[in-house]
mmCIF file of C-alpha atoms in Angstrom:
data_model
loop_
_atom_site.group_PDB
_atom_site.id
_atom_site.type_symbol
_atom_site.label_atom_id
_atom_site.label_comp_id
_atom_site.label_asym_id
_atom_site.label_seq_id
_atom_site.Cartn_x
_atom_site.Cartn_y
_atom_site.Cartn_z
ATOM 1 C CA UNK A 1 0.000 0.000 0.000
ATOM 2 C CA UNK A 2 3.104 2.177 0.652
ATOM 3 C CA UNK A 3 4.184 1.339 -2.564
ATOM 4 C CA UNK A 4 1.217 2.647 -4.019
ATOM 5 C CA UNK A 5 0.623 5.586 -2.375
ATOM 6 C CA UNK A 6 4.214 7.078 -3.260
ATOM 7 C CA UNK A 7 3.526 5.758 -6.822
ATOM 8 C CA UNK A 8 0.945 8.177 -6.751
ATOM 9 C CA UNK A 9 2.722 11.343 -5.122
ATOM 10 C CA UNK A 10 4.905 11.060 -7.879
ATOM 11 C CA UNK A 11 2.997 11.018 -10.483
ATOM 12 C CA UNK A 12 0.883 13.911 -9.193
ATOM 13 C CA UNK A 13 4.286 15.496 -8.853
ATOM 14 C CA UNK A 14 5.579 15.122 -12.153
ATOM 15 C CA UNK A 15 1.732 16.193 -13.756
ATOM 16 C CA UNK A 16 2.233 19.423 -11.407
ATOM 17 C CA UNK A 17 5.629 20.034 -12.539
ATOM 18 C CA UNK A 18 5.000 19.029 -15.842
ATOM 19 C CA UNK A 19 1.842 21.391 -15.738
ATOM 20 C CA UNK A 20 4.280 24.450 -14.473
ATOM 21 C CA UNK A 21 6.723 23.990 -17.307
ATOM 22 C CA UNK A 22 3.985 23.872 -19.317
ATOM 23 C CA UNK A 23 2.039 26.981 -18.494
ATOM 24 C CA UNK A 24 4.722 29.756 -19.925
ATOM 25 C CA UNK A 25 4.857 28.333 -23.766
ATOM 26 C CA UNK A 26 1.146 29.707 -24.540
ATOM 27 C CA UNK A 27 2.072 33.260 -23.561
ATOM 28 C CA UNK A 28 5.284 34.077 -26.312
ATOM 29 C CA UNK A 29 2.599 32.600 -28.740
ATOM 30 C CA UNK A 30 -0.122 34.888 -27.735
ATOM 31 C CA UNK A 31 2.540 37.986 -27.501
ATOM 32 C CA UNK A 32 3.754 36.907 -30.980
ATOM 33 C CA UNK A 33 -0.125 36.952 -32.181
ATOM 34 C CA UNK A 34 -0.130 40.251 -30.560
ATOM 35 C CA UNK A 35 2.853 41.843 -32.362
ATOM 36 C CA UNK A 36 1.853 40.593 -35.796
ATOM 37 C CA UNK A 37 -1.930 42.654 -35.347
ATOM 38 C CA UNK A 38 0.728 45.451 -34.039
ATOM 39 C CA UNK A 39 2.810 45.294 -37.838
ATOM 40 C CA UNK A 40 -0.512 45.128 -39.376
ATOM 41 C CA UNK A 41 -1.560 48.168 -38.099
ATOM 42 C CA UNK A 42 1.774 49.754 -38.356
ATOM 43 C CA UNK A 43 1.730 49.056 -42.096
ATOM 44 C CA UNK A 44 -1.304 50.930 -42.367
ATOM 45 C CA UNK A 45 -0.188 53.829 -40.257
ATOM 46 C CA UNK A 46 1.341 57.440 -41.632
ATOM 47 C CA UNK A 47 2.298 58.345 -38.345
ATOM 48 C CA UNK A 48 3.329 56.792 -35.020
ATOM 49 C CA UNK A 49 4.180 59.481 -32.335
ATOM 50 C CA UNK A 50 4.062 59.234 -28.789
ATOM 51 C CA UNK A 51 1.741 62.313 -27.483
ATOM 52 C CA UNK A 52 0.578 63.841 -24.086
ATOM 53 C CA UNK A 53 -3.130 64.524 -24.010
ATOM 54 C CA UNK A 54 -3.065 68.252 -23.204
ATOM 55 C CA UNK A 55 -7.445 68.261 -23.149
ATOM 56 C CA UNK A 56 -10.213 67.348 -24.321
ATOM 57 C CA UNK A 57 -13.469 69.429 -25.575
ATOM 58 C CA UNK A 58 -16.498 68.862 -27.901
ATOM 59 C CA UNK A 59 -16.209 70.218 -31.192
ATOM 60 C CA UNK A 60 -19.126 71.672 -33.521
ATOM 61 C CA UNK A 61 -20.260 68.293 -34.645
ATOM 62 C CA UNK A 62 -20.847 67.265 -30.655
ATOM 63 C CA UNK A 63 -18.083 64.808 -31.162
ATOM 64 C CA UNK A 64 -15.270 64.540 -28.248
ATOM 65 C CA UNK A 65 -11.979 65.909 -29.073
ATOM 66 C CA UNK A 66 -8.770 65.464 -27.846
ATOM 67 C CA UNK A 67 -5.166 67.656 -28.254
ATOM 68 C CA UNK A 68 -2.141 65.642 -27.997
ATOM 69 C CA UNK A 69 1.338 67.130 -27.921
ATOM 70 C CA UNK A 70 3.633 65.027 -30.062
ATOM 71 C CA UNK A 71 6.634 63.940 -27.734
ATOM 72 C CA UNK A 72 8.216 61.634 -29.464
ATOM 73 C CA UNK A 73 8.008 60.966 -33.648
ATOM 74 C CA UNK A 74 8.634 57.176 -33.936
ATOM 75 C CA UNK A 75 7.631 56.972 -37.753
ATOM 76 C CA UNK A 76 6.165 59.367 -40.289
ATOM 77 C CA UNK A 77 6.790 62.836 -40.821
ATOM 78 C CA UNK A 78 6.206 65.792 -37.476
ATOM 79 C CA UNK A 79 7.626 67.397 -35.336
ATOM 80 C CA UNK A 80 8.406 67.008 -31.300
ATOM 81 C CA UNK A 81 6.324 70.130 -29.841
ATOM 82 C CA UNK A 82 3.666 69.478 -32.770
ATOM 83 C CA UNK A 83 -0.274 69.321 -31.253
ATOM 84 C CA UNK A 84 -2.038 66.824 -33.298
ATOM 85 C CA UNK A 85 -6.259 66.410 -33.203
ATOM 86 C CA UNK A 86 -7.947 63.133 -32.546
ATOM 87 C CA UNK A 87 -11.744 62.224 -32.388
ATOM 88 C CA UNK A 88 -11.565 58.491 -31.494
ATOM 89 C CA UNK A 89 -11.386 56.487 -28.054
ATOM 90 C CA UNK A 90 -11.012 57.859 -24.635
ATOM 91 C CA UNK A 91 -7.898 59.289 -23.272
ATOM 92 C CA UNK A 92 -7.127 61.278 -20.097
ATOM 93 C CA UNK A 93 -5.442 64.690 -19.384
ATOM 94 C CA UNK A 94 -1.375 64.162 -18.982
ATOM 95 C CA UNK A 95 -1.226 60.693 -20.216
ATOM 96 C CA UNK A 96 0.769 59.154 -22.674
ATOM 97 C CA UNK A 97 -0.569 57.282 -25.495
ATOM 98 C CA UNK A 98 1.057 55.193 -28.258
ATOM 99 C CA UNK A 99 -0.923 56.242 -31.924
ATOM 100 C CA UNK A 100 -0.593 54.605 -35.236
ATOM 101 C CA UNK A 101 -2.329 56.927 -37.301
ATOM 102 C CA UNK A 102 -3.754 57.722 -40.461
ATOM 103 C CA UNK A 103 -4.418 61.098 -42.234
ATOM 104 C CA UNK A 104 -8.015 61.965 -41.573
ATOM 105 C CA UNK A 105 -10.274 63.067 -44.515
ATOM 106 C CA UNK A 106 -10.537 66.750 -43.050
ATOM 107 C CA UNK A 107 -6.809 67.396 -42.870
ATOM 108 C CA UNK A 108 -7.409 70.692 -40.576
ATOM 109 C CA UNK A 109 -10.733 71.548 -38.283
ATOM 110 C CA UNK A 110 -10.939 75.241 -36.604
ATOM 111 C CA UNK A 111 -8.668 75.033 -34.670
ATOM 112 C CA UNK A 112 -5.701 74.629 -37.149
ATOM 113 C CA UNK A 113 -4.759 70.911 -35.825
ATOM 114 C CA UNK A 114 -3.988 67.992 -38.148
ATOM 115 C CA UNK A 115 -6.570 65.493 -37.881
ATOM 116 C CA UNK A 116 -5.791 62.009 -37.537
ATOM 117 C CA UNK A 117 -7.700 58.313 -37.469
ATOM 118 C CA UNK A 118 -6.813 56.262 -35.145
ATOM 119 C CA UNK A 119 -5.483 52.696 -36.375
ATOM 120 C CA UNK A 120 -5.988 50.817 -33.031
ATOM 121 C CA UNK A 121 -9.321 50.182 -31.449
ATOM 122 C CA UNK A 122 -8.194 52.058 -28.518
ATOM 123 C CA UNK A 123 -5.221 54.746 -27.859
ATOM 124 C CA UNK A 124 -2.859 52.502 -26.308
ATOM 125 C CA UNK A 125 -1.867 54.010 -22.657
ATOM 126 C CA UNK A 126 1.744 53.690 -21.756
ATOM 127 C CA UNK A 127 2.328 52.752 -18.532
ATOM 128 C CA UNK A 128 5.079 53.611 -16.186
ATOM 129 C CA UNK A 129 6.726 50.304 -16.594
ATOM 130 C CA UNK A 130 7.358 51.211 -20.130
ATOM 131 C CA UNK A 131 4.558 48.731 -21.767
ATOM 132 C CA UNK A 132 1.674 48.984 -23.829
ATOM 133 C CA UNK A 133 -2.154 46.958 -23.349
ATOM 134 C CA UNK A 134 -3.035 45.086 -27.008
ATOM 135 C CA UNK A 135 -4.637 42.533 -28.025
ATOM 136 C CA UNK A 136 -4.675 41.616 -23.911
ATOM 137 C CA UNK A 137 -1.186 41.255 -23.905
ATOM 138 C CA UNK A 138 1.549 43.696 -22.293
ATOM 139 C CA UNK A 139 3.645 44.651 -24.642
ATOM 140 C CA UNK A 140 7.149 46.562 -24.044
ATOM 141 C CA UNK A 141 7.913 49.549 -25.882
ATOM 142 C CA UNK A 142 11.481 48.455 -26.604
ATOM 143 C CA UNK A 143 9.957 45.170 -28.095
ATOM 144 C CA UNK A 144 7.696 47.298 -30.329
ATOM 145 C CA UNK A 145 10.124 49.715 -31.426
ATOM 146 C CA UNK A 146 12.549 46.902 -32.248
ATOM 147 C CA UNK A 147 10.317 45.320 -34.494
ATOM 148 C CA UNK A 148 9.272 48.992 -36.470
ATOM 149 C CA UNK A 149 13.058 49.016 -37.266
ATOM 150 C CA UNK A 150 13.348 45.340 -38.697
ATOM 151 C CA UNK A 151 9.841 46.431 -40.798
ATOM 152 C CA UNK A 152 11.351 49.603 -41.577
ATOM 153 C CA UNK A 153 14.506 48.166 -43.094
ATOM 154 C CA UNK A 154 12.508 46.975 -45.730
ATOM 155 C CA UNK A 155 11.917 49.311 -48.624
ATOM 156 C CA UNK A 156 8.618 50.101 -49.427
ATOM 157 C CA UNK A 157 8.321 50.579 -53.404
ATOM 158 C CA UNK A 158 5.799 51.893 -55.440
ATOM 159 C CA UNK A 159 3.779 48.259 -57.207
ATOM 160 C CA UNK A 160 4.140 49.443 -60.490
ATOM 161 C CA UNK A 161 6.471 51.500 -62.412
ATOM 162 C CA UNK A 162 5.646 53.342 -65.876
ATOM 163 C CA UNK A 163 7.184 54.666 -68.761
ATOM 164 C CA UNK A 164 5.753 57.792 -70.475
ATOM 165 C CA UNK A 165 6.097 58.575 -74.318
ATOM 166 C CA UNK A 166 4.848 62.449 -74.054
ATOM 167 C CA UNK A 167 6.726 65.228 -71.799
ATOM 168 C CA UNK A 168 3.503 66.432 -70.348
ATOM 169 C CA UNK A 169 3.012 62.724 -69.024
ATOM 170 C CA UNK A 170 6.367 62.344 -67.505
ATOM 171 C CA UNK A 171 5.678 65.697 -66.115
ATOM 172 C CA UNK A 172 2.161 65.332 -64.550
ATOM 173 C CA UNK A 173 3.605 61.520 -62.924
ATOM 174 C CA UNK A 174 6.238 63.334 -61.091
ATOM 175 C CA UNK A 175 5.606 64.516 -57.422
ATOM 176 C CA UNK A 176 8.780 66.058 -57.324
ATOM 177 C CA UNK A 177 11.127 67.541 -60.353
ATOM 178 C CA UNK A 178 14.230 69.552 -59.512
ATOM 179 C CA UNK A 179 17.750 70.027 -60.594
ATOM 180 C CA UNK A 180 19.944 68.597 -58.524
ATOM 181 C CA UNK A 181 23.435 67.605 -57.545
ATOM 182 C CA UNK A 182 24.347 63.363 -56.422
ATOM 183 C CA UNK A 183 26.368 63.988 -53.230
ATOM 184 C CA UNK A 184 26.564 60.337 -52.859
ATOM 185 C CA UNK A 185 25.981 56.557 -54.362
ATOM 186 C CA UNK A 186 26.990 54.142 -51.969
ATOM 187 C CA UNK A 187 27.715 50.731 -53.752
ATOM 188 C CA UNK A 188 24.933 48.370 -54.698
ATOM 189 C CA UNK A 189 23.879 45.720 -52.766
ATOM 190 C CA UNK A 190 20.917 43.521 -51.886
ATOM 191 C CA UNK A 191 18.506 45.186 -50.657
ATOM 192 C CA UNK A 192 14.870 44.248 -49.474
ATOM 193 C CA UNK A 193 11.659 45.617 -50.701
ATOM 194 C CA UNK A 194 7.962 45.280 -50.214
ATOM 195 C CA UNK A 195 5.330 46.483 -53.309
ATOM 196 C CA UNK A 196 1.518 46.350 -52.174
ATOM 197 C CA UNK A 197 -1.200 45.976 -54.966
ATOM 198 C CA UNK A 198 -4.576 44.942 -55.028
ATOM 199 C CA UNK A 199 -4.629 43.821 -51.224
ATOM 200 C CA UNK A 200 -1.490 41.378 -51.323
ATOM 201 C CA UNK A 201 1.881 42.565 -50.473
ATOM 202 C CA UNK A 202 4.839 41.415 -52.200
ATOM 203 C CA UNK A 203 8.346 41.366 -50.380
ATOM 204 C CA UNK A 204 11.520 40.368 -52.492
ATOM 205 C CA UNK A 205 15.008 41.118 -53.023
ATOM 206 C CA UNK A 206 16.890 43.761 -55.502
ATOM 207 C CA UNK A 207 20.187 45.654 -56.009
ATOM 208 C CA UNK A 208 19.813 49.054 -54.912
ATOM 209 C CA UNK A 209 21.830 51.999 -53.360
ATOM 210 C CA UNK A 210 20.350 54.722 -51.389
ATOM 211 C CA UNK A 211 21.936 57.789 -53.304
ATOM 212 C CA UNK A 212 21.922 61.355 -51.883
ATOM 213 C CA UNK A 213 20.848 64.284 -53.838
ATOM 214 C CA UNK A 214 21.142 68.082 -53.258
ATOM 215 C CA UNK A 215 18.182 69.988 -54.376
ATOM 216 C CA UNK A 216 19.053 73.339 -56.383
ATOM 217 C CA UNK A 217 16.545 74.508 -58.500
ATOM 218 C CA UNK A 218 12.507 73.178 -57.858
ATOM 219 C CA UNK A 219 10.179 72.683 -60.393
ATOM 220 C CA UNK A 220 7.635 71.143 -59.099
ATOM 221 C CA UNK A 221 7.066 69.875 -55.120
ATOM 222 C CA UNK A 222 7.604 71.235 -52.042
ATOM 223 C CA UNK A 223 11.576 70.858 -51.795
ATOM 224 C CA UNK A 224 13.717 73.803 -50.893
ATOM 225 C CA UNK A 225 16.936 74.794 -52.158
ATOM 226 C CA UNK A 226 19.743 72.860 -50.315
ATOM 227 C CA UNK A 227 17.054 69.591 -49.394
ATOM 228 C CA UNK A 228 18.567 66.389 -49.402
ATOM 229 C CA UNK A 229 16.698 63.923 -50.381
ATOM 230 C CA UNK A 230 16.936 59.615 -50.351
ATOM 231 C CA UNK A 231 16.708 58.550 -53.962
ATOM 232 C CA UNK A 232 16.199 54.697 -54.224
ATOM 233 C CA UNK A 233 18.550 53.889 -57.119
ATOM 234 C CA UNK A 234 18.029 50.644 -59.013
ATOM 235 C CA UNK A 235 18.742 49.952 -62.199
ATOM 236 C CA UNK A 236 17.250 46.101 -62.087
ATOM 237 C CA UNK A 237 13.681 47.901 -61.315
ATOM 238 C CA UNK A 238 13.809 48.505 -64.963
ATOM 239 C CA UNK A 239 12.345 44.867 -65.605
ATOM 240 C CA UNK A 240 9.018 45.663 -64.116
ATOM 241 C CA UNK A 241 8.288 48.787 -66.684
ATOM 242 C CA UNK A 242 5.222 49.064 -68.411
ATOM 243 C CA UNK A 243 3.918 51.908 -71.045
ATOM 244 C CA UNK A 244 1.929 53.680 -69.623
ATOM 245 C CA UNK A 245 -0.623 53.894 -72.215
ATOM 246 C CA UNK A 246 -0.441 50.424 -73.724
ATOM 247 C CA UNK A 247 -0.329 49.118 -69.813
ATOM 248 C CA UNK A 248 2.731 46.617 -72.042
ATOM 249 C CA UNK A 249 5.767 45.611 -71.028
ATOM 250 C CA UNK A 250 8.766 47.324 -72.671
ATOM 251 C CA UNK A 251 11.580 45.284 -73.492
ATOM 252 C CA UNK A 252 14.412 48.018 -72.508
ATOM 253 C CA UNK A 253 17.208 46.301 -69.834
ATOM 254 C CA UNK A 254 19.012 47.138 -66.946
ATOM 255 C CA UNK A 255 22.562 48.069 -68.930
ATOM 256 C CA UNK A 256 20.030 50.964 -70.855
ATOM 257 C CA UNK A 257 19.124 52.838 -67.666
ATOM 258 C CA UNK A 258 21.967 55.877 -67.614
ATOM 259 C CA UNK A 259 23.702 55.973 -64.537
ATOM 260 C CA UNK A 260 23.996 57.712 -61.636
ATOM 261 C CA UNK A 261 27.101 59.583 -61.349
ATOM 262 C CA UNK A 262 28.526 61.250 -57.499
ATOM 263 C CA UNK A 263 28.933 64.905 -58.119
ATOM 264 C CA UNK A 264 27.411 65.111 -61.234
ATOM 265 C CA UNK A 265 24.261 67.632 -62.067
ATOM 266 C CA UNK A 266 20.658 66.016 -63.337
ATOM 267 C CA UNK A 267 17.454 67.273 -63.881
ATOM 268 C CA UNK A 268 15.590 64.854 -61.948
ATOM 269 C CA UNK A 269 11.579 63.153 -62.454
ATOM 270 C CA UNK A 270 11.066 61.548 -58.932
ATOM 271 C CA UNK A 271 7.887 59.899 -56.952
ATOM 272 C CA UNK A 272 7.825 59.907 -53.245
ATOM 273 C CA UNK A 273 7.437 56.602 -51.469
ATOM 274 C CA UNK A 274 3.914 55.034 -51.126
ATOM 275 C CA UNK A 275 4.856 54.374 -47.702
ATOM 276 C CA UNK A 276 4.748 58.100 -45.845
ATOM 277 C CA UNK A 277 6.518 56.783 -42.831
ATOM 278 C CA UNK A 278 9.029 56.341 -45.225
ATOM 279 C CA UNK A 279 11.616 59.103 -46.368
ATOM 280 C CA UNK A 280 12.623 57.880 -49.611
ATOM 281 C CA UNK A 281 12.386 59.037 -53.268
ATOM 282 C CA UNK A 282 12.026 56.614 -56.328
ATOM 283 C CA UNK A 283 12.807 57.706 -60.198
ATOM 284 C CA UNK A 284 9.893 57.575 -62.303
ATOM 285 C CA UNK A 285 11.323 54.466 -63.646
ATOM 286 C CA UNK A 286 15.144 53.863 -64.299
ATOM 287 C CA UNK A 287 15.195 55.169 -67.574
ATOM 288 C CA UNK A 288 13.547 58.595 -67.152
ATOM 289 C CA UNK A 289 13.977 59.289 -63.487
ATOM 290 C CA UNK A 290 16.753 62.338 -64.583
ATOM 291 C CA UNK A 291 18.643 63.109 -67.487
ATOM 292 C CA UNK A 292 22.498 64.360 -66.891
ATOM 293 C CA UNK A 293 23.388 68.243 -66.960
ATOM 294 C CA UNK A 294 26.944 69.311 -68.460
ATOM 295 C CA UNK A 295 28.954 72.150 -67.517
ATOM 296 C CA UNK A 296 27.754 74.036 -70.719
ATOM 297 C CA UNK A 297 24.139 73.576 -69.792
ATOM 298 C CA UNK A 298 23.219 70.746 -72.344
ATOM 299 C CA UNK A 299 21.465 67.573 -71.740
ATOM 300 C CA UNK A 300 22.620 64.256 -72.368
ATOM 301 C CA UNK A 301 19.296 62.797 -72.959
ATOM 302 C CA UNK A 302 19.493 59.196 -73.796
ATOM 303 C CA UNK A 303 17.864 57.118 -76.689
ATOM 304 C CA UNK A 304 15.427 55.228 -74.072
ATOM 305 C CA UNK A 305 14.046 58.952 -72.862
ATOM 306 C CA UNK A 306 11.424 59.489 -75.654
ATOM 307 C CA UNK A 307 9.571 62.117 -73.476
ATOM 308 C CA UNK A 308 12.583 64.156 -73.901
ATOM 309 C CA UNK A 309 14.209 63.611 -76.945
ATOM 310 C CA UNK A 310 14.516 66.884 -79.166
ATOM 311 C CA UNK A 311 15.957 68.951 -76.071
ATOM 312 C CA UNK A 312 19.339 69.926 -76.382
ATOM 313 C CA UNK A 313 19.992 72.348 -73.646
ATOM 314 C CA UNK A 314 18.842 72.977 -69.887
ATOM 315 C CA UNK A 315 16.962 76.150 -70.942
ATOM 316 C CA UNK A 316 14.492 74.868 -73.202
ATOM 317 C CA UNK A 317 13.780 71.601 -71.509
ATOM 318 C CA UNK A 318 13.003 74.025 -67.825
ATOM 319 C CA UNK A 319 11.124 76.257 -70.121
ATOM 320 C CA UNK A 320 8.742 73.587 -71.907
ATOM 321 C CA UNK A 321 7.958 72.144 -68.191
ATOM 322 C CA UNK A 322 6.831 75.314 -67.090
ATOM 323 C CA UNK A 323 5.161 75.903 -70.057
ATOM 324 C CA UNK A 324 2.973 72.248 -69.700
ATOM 325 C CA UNK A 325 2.762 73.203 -65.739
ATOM 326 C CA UNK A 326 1.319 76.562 -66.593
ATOM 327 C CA UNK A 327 -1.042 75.438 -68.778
#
């Protein structure tokens, strides 16, 4: 009977211990389910900030409104010191919240805020520990941020790329055209990118550089002179070009797209990145992203750069844009 009765002690021993080792491997699943609705929502998002709620009042639609001051920018473009409007979920005065959000509809109300969405089903409170409520899990802030860096390494690039025939075309396609000197080209490498279209995001693998380029003269956007701006440069893209009217692919390969040279003058066609957390520039597609600038003012406009064959010199090429921009 001994026997038996320490057979079972030790089996309700090894259950309980067994039970106890046991316990801890759901939560790292249930943190990692946690994190993933996190990157979801961070995909979405145009700006994560950390902000103080300064107050909240009812605006003329009877809605509740609260003021944030922006104290820390995490992703997306602000500034520290910025106050920052937001209609949804509850928050209290002198708290801190974590916000991924999205550019509201109304981009300024009465009182001259920007207005925001709010990604996440509630602003998520930081607590004094340094951690963050979602999903039901605690999340820390270094865990989060950690994982924003490893998603922001990857590229985000616009899902298709097009090549225009006509100079007004090329010109209307272009957020941002500009002459401008290459500071630098670092070598190219690997690099990872992500393209979203129609729902389903595709991640894969190019060589690219991440070029710097001096702003001088603006065209068109809202650069000023002296900006310095992240140009994506990647010859290889040139594989995914379609025309833009036919919606065909064109034939033309990487060794066609002209280079980019450090310290050499173009007149640059550039898009900004679909991702606005993202600080990056793309050319309008490898072969017509910018056309080279000599020291006598010419342009060296190649055979592949139909929108801008016929232009010989600096002069006429700025004066037709601003002709077609006028217009």
């Amino acid at each position: 009977m001994k026997s038996l009765w320490k057979l079972i002690a030790i089996t309700l021993a090894i259950g309980f211990f067994a039970c106890a080792c046991a316990a801890p491997v759901t939560a790292p699943l249930s943190s990692a389910r946690a994190l993933s609705d996190v990157q979801r929502i961070y995909k979405n998002a145009t700006l994560v900030v950390m902000g103080k709620c300064m107050q909240a009042h009812i605006n003329s639609d009877g809605d509740t409104c609260y003021d944030l001051c922006i104290e820390e920018v995490i992703a997306g473009t602000a500034e520290v010191g910025d106050v920052i409007h937001c209609t949804q979920g509850t928050m209290k005065d002198g708290e801190t919240y974590l916000l991924y959000l999205a550019e509201g509809e109304d981009a300024y109300h009465t009182e001259d805020m920007p207005h925001y969405n709010l990604l996440s089903d509630e602003p998520l409170l930081v607590s004094e520990n340094g951690t963050v409520a979602f999903s039901g899990m605690q999340l820390s802030l270094s865990e989060i941020r950690s994982d924003m860096e490893r998603m922001n390494a990857v590229v985000t690039a616009p899902a298709s790329t097009y090549y225009y025939k006509a100079l007004e075309n090329l010109i209307d396609a272009a957020d941002e055209i500009f002459i401008g000197r290459v500071k630098s080209v670092p070598e190219i490498q690997d690099m990872a990118f992500r393209a979203q279209k129609d729902g389903t995001i595709v991640e894969n693998t190019l060589p690219a550089a991440i070029a710097q380029v001096e702003a001088y003269g603006v065209l068109k956007g809202a650069l000023n002179y002296g900006d310095v701006v992240k140009l994506v440069y990647s010859p290889a893209m040139s594989a995914n070009i379609v025309d833009a009217t036919t919606l065909q692919a064109l034939s033309y390969g990487e060794q066609n797209a002209p280079a980019l040279e450090e310290e050499a003058v173009y007149l640059f066609f550039l898009t900004q990145s679909p991702d606005a957390k993202q600080d990056y520039r793309f050319s309008i597609n490898p072969m017509q992203g910018y056309v080279r600038v000599d020291q006598e003012d010419r342009v060296q406009v190649s055979y592949v750069n139909r929108a801008l064959l016929g232009y010989k010199t600096l002069d006429s090429l700025v004066e037709a844009i601003r002709a077609f921009m006028e217009s």
